[in-house]
XYZ file of C-alpha atoms in Angstrom:
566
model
C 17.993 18.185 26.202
C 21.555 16.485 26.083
C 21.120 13.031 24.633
C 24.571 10.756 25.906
C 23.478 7.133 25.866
C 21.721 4.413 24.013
C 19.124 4.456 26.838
C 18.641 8.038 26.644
C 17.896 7.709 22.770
C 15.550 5.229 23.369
C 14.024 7.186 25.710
C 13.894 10.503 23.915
C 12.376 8.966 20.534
C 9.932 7.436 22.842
C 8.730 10.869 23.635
C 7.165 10.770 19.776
C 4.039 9.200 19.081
C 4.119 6.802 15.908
C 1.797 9.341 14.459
C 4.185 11.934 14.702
C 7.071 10.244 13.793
C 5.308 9.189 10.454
C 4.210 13.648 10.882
C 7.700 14.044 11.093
C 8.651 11.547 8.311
C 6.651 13.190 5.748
C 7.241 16.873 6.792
C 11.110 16.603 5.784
C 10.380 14.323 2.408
C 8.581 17.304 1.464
C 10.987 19.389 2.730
C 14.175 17.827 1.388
C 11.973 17.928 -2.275
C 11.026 21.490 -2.038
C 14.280 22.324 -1.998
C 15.648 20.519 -4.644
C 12.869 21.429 -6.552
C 13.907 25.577 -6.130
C 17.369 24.347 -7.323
C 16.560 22.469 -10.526
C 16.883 24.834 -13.448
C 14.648 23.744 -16.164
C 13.823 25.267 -19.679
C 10.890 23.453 -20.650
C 12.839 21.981 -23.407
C 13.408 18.466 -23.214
C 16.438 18.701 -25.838
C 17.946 21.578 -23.937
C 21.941 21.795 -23.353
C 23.117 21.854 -19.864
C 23.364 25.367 -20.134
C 19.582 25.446 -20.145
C 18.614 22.163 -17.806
C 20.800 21.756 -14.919
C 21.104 21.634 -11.255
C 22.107 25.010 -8.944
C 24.428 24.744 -6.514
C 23.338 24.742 -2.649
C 24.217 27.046 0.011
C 23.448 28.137 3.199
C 20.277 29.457 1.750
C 19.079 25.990 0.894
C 19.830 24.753 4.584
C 17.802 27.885 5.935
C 14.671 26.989 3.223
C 14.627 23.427 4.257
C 14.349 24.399 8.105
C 11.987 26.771 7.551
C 9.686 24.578 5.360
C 10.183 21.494 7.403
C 8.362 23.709 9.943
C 5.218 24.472 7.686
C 4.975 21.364 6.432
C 4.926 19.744 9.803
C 2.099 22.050 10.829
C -0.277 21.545 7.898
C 0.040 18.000 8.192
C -0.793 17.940 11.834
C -3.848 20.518 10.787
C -4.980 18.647 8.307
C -4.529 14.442 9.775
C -7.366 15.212 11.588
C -9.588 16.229 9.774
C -8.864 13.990 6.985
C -9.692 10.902 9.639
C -12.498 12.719 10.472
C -13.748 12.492 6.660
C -12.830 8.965 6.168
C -14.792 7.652 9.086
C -17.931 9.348 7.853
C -17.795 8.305 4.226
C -16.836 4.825 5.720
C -20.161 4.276 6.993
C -22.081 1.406 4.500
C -24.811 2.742 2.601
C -28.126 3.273 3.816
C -30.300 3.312 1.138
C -31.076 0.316 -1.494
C -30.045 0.941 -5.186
C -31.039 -1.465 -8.034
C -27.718 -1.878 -8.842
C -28.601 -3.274 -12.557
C -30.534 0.442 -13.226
C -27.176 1.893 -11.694
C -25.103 0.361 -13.408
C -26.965 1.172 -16.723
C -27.269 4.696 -15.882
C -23.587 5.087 -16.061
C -22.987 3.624 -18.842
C -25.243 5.581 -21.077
C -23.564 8.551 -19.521
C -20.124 7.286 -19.942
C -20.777 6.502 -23.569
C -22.416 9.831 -24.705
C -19.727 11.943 -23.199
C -17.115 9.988 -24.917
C -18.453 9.336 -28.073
C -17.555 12.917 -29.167
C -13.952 12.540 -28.522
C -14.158 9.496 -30.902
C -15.858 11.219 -33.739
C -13.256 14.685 -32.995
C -9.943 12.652 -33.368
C -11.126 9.508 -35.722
C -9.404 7.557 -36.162
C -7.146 7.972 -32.866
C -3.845 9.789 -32.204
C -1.484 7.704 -33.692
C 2.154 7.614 -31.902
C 5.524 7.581 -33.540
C 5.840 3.581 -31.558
C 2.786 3.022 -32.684
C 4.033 3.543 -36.316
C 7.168 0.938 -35.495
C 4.130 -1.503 -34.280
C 2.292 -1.095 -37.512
C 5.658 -1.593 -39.761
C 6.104 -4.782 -37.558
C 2.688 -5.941 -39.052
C 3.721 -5.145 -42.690
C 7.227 -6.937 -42.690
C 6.107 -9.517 -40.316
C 8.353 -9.020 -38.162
C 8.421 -10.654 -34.165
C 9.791 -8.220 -31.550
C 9.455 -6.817 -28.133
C 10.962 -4.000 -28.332
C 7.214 -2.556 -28.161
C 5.525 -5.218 -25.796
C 4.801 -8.424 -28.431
C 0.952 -8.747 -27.203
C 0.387 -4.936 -28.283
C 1.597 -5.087 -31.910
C -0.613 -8.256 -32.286
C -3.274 -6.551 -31.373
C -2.211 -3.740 -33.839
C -1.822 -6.438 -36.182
C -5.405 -8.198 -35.631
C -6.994 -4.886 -36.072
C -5.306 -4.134 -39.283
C -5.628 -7.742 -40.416
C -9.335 -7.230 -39.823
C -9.481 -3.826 -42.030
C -7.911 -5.967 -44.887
C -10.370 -9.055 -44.254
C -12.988 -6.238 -45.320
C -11.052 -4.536 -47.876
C -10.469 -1.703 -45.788
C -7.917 0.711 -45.278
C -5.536 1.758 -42.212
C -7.293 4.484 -41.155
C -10.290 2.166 -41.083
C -8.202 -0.671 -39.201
C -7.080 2.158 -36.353
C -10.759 3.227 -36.219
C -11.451 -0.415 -34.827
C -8.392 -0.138 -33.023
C -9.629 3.015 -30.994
C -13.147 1.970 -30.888
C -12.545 -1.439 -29.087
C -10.069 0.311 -26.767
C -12.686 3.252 -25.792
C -15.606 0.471 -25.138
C -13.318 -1.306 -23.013
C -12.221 1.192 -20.802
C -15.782 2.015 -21.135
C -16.158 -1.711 -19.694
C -13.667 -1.203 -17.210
C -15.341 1.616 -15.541
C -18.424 0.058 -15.169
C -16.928 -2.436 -13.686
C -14.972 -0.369 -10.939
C -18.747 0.974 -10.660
C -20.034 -2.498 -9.827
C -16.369 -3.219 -7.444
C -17.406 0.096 -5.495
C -20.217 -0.993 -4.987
C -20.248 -4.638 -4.087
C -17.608 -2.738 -1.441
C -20.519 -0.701 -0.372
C -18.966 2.915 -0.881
C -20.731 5.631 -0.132
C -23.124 6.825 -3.014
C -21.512 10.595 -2.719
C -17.764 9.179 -2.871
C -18.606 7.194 -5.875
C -20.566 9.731 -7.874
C -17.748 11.810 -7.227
C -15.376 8.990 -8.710
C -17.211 8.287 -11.642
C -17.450 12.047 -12.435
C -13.402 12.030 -12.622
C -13.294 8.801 -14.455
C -15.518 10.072 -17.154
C -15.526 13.316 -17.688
C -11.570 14.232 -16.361
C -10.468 14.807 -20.319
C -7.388 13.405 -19.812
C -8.820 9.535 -19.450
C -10.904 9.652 -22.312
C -8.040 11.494 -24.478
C -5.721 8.395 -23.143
C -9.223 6.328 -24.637
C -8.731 7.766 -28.431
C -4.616 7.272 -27.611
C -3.113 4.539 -30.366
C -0.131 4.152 -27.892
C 1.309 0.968 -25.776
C 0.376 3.092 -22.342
C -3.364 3.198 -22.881
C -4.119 -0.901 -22.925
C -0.872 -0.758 -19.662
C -3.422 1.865 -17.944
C -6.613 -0.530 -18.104
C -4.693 -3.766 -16.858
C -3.191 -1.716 -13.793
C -6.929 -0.656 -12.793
C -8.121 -3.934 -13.360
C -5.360 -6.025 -11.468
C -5.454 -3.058 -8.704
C -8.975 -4.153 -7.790
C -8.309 -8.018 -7.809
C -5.274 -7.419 -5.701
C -7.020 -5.166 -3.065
C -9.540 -8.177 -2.833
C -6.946 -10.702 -2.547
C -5.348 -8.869 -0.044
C -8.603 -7.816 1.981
C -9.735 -11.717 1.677
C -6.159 -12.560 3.192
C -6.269 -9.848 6.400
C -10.173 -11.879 6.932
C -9.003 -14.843 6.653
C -11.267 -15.807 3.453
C -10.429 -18.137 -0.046
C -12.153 -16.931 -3.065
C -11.286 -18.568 -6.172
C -12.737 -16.001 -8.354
C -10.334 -13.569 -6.843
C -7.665 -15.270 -6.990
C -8.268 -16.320 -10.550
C -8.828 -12.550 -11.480
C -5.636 -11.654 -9.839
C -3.347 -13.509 -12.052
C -5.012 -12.579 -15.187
C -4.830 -9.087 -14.199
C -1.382 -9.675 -13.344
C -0.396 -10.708 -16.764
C -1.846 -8.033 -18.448
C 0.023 -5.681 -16.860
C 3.267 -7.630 -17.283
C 2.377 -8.063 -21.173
C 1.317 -4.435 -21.993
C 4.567 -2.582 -20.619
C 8.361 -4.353 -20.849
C 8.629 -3.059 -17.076
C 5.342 -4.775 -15.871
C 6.798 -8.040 -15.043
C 8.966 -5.806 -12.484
C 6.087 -4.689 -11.243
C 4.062 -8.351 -10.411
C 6.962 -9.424 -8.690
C 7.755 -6.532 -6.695
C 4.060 -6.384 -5.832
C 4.013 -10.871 -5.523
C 7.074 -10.172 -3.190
C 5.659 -7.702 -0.946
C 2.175 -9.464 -0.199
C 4.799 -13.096 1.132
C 6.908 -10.894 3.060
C 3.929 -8.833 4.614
C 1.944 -11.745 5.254
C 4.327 -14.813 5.709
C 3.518 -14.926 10.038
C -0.288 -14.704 9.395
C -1.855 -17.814 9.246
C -4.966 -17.714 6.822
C -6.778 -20.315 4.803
C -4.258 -22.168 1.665
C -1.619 -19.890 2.415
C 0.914 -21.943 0.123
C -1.589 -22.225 -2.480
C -1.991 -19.159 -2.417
C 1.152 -17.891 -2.215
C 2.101 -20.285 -5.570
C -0.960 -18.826 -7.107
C 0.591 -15.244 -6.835
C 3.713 -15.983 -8.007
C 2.523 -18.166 -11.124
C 1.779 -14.821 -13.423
C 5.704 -13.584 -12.570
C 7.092 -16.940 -13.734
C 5.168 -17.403 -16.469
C 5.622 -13.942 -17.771
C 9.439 -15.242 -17.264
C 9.319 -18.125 -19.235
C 7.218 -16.410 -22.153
C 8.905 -13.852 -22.298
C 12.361 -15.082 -22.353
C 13.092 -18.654 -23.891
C 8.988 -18.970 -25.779
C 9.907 -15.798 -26.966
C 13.996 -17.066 -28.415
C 12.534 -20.117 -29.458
C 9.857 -18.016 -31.437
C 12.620 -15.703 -32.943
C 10.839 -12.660 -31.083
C 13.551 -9.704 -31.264
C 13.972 -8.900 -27.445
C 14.190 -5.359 -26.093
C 17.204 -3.788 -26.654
C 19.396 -3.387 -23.718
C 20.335 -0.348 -23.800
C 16.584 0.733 -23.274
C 17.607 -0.304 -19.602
C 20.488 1.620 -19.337
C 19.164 5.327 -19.969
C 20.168 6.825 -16.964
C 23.820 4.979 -16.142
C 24.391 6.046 -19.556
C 23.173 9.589 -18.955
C 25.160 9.840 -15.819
C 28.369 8.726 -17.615
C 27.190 11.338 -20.229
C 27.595 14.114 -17.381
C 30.534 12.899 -16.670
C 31.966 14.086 -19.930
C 29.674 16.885 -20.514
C 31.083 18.591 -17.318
C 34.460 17.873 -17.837
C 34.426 15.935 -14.569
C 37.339 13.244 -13.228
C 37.900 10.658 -16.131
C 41.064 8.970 -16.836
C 42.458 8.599 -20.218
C 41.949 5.088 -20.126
C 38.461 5.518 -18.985
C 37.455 7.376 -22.294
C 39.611 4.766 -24.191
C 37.020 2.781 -22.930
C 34.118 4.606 -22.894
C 34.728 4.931 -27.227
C 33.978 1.452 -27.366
C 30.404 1.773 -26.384
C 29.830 5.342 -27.831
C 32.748 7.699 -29.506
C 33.665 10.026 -26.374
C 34.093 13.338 -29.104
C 30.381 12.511 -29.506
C 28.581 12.924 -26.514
C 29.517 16.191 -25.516
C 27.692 17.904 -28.814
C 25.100 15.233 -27.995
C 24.046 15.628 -24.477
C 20.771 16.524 -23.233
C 20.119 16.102 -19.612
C 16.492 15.054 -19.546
C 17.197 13.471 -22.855
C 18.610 9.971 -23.267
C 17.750 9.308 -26.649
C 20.384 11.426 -27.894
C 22.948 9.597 -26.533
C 21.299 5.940 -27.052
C 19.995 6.947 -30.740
C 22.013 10.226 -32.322
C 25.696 9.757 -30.835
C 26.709 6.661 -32.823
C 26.198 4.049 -29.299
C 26.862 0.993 -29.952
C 24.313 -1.791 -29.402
C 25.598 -4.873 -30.180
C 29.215 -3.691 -28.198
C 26.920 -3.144 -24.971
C 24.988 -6.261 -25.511
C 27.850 -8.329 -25.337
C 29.553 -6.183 -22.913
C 27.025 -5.291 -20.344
C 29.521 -5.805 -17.310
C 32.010 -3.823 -18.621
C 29.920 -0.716 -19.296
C 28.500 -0.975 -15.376
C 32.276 -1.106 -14.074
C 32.914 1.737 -16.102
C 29.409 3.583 -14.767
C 30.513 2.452 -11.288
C 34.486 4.070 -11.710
C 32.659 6.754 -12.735
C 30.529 6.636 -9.964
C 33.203 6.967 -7.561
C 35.155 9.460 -9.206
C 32.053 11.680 -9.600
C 29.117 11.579 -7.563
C 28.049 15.142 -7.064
C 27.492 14.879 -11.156
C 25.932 11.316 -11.113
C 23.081 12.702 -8.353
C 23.061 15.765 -10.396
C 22.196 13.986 -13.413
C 19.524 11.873 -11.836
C 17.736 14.801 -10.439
C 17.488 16.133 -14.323
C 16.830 12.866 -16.029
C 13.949 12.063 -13.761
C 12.412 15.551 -13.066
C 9.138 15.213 -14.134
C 8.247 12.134 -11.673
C 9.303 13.710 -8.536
C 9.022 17.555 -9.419
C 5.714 18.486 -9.552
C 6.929 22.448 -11.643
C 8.137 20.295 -14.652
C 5.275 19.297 -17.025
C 5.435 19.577 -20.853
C 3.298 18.456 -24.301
C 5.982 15.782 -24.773
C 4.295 12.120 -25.061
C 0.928 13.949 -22.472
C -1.686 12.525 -24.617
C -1.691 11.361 -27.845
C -4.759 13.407 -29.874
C -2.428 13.693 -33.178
C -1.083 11.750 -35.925
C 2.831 11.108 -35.507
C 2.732 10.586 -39.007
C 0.817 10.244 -41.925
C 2.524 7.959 -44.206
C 3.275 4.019 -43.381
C 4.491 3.423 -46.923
C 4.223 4.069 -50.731
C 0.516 2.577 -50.296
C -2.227 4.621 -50.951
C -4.328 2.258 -48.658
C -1.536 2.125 -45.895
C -1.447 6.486 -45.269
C -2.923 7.782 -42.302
C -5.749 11.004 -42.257
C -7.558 12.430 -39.286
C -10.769 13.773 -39.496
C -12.501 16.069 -37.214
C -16.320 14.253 -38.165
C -17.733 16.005 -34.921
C -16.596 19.905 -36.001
C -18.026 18.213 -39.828
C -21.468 17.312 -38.519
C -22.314 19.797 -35.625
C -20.268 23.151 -37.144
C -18.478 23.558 -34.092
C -15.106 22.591 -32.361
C -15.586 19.754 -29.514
C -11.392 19.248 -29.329
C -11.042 23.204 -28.376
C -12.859 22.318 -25.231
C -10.672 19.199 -24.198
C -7.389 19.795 -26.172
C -4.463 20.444 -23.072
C -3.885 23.795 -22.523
C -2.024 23.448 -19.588
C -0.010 20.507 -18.450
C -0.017 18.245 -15.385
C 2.853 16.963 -13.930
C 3.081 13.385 -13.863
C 5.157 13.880 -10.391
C 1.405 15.104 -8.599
C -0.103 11.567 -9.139
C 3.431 10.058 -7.340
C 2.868 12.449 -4.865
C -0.560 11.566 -4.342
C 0.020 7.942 -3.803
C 2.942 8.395 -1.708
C 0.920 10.915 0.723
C -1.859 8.049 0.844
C 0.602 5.212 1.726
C 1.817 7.180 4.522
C -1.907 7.686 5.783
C -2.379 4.661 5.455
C 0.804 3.478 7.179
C -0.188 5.591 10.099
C -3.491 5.175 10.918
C -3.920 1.395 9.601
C -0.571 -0.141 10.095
C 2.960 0.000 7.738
C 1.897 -3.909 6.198
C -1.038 -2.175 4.438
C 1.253 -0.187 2.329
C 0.943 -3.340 0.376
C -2.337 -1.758 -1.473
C -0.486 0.588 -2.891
C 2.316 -1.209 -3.864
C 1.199 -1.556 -7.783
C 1.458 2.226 -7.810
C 4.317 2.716 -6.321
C 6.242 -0.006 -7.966
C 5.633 1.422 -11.044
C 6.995 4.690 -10.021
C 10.388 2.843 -9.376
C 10.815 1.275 -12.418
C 10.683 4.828 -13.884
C 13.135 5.923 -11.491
C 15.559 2.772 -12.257
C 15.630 3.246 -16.116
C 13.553 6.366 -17.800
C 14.733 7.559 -21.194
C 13.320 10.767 -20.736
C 12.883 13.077 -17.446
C 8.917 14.143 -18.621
C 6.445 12.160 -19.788
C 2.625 11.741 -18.437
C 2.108 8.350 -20.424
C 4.920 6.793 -18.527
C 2.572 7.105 -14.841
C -0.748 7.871 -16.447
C -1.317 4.255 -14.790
C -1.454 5.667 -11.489
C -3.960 8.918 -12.951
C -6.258 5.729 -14.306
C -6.217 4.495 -10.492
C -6.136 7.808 -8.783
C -9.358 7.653 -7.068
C -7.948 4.206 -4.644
C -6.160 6.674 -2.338
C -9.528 7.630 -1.472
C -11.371 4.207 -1.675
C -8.727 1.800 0.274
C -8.568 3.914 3.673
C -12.409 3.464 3.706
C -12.119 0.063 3.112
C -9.429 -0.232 5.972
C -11.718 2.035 8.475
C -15.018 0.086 7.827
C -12.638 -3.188 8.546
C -11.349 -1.942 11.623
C -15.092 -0.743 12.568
C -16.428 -4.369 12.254
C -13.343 -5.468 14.079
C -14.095 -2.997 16.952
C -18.183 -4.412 16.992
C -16.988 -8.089 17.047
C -14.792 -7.179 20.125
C -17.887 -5.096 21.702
C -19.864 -7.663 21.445
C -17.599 -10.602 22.460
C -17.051 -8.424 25.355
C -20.940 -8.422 26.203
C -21.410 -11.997 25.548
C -18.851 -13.163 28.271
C -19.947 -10.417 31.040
């Protein structure tokens, strides 16, 4: 078919359903990925040289894979759609049969806590990170900083401040630490139990959900985690639920306070337990106005001031509370990993640079440096071990992006290059290592010269019971963090497609924090970094069936409106 005209266009993508376009959408994402993903060369060391991690070149070869797997993916997904809607309207039926919640409810949680409890008494008192250990040292010198989020190293602090209240020592205070951590995720489960089923999901899909939440290793070994990610994991699930209620109660036209209330306390956990979570809040505030700014619905502005109220007052706390407190802010070149990478490349592979370009480039970091310091999926070499300077880029933040941008110009086969390796692990789902998976280990073992401040693990559950319970849930293979991305991104398309693009909004949490990662990552592989979106995996199942059963009670209402006037 020749296409010549405008109106001929029109007409010719009008041959395509919306369902296939979105078919079509999806089958060359996945395409375009699987390719890049046969031409990214990587070692499995994080530290490698770029003679170890790097980027092949592309050919015809890669034009003839991408047609050829365009093809298969397109076909799957138009196998599988179906049969996928098919599901969802079945488990979207409510549920038949009356359950005493409260004997529910209490089931669970005896299970929850006896198969956890054993990962608490194998790793006691917690695997202790090596930011953990700079949050514990903050306690010691009293020192006020952000660098780790302020609200977590006071709760580091309150812990060990209630060890020495008791005369106790650190691996005592890390014990509480751990222990309050596990029974509130513990908490928080239950809770999602109770969400589920105030929701009325289907007894079989949440059996099935609770038997990932608790007995998937990886969530309780994020449980017995000392590490910022674990307490940034619970307030995403929390906040996740509270904002698909909002959002619901917004499509039906409903106000509920408690909701609304629950939503912005969510909302500042999750902006107060990661430096990138008040990103998140108002990408997610900013979404939910645009998406719903024609509909009319009850105390829209209220409302709409009520979901913005967590982003500006994570704003104002964070930025002058925090200077008038004297709390050390993050640094900023923790937010400028992967220009500085890029530029990195630049050098690395002897790409275009002018001399007066590296004059420049020695005043943030000496240029002889970088090229014996370079690590592609590494940024911490360059921000930590190549003599960068931080108080130069502080002051001089505009002039290092001019230079990134020059750069830019000059080279952007290496600057796309580079961004494929420096973000690997969150969009390519063959890169996975150990680095910063879980944290079942001590980092270190010594805080200090005190005898009271060194750190000891103890296996109590191999002590007691003579056997090994961490051989059973210790990692032997790793994830990568890129499957739970893809997961979420696959389920906003669904949803897109079968329940309209503005409900993309329920994922938008998720998928936010996948972007931050993309904007500024130090490191290309790391599960802790997304192990949010592994805590609120099992949504992708639960919000279609929330959408379906909506649409079903939309469908009755018109049925019988229909009766009624005939």
């Amino acid at each position: 078919m020749r296409v010549n005209d405008i109106s001929e266009w029109k007409k010719w993508a009008g041959s395509f359903s919306v369902e296939k376009r979105y078919d079509i959408f999806l089958a060359m994402i996945f395409a375009v990925c699987t390719v890049l993903m046969t031409r990214l060369q990587f070692s499995g060391d994080l530290w490698g040289s770029v003679s170890e991690n790097y980027v092949k070149g592309f050919g015809i070869s890669a034009i003839l894979l991408f047609v050829i797997l365009f093809c298969l993916f397109y076909w799957l997904i138009r196998q599988l759609d179906p049969a996928m809607c098919r599901w969802f309207g079945k488990v979207c039926l409510a549920e038949e049969r009356k359950e005493n919640e409260k004997k529910v409810l209490i089931f669970w949680s005896i299970v929850v806590l006896a198969a956890w409890l054993p990962y608490y008494l194998s790793y006691y008192p917690g695997g202790v990170y090596a930011d953990t250990v700079i949050s514990i040292k903050y306690y010691f010198s009293e020192k006020l900083s952000n660098r780790h989020p302020y609200l977590y190293n006071s709760l580091i602090g309150m812990a060990i401040q209630a060890g020495e209240s008791l005369d106790k020592n650190l691996v005592w205070s890390m014990g509480l630490f751990t222990s309050v951590q596990m029974m509130l995720l513990e908490a928080e489960i239950i809770y999602f139990l109770h969400w589920m089923m105030k929701h009325h999901v289907k007894r079989e899909l949440r059996t099935g959900i609770m038997i990932f939440l608790i007995f998937c290793p990886l969530i309780p070994l994020y449980g017995i985690s000392v590490w910022k990610d674990t307490p940034f994991c619970m307030a995403v699930m929390l906040w996740s639920l509270f904002w698909i209620d909002l959002y619901l109660n917004v499509q039906k036209n409903q106000w509920n306070g408690k909701t609304l209330t629950g939503f912005v306390i969510g909302a500042l956990l999750v902006a107060f337990t990661r430096n990138n979570g008040i990103y998140v809040i108002g990408l997610t505030a900013l979404v939910f106005i645009l998406m719903t700014c024609r509909q009319k619905f009850q105390r829209k502005i209220l409302t709409y001031i009520i979901t913005l109220l967590p982003v500006f007052l994570s704003a104002w706390i964070q930025g002058p509370v925090y200077d008038w407190a004297e709390i050390d802010k993050t640094d900023a070149v923790e937010n400028y990993g992967i220009p500085l990478q890029q530029i990195g490349s630049v050098v690395a592979y002897d790409g275009n640079i002018t001399e007066e370009q590296k004059e420049n480039l020695d005043h943030f970091i000496p240029y002889e440096n970088i090229k014996n310091h370079f690590s592609p999926c590494l940024a911490d070499n360059l921000k930590w071990q190549a003599g960068l300077d931080d108080d130069y880029l502080m002051e001089n933040q505009g002039e290092f992006l001019r230079l990134w941008f020059q750069l830019l110009i000059q080279n952007p086969n290496l600057y796309v290059k580079e961004y494929l390796m420096e973000t690997a692990g969150f969009w390519n789902v063959d890169v996975a290592t150990s680095d910063a998976y879980v944290q079942n280990f001590m980092w270190v073992t010594e805080i200090d010269k005190k005898e009271e401040h060194k750190l000891e693990q103890t296996d109590y559950f191999e002590k007691w019971f003579g056997f090994s319970f961490q051989h059973y849930v210790n990692p032997e293979y790793y994830i990568s963090a890129a499957w739970f991305f893809w997961a979420f991104f696959v389920g906003s398309v669904f949803v897109m497609k079968h329940y309209g693009w503005k409900n993309i909004s329920l994922f938008v949490p998720q998928l936010g924090i996948w972007l931050t990662l993309m904007a500024a990552t130090p490191i290309a592989v790391s599960l802790r970094y997304l192990a949010a979106l592994l805590f609120t995996l099992p949504l992708i199942l639960i919000v279609p069936v929330l959408l379906q059963r909506e649409r079903e009670k939309d469908f009755d209402t018109g049925v019988r409106e229909r009766e009624r006037i005939l």
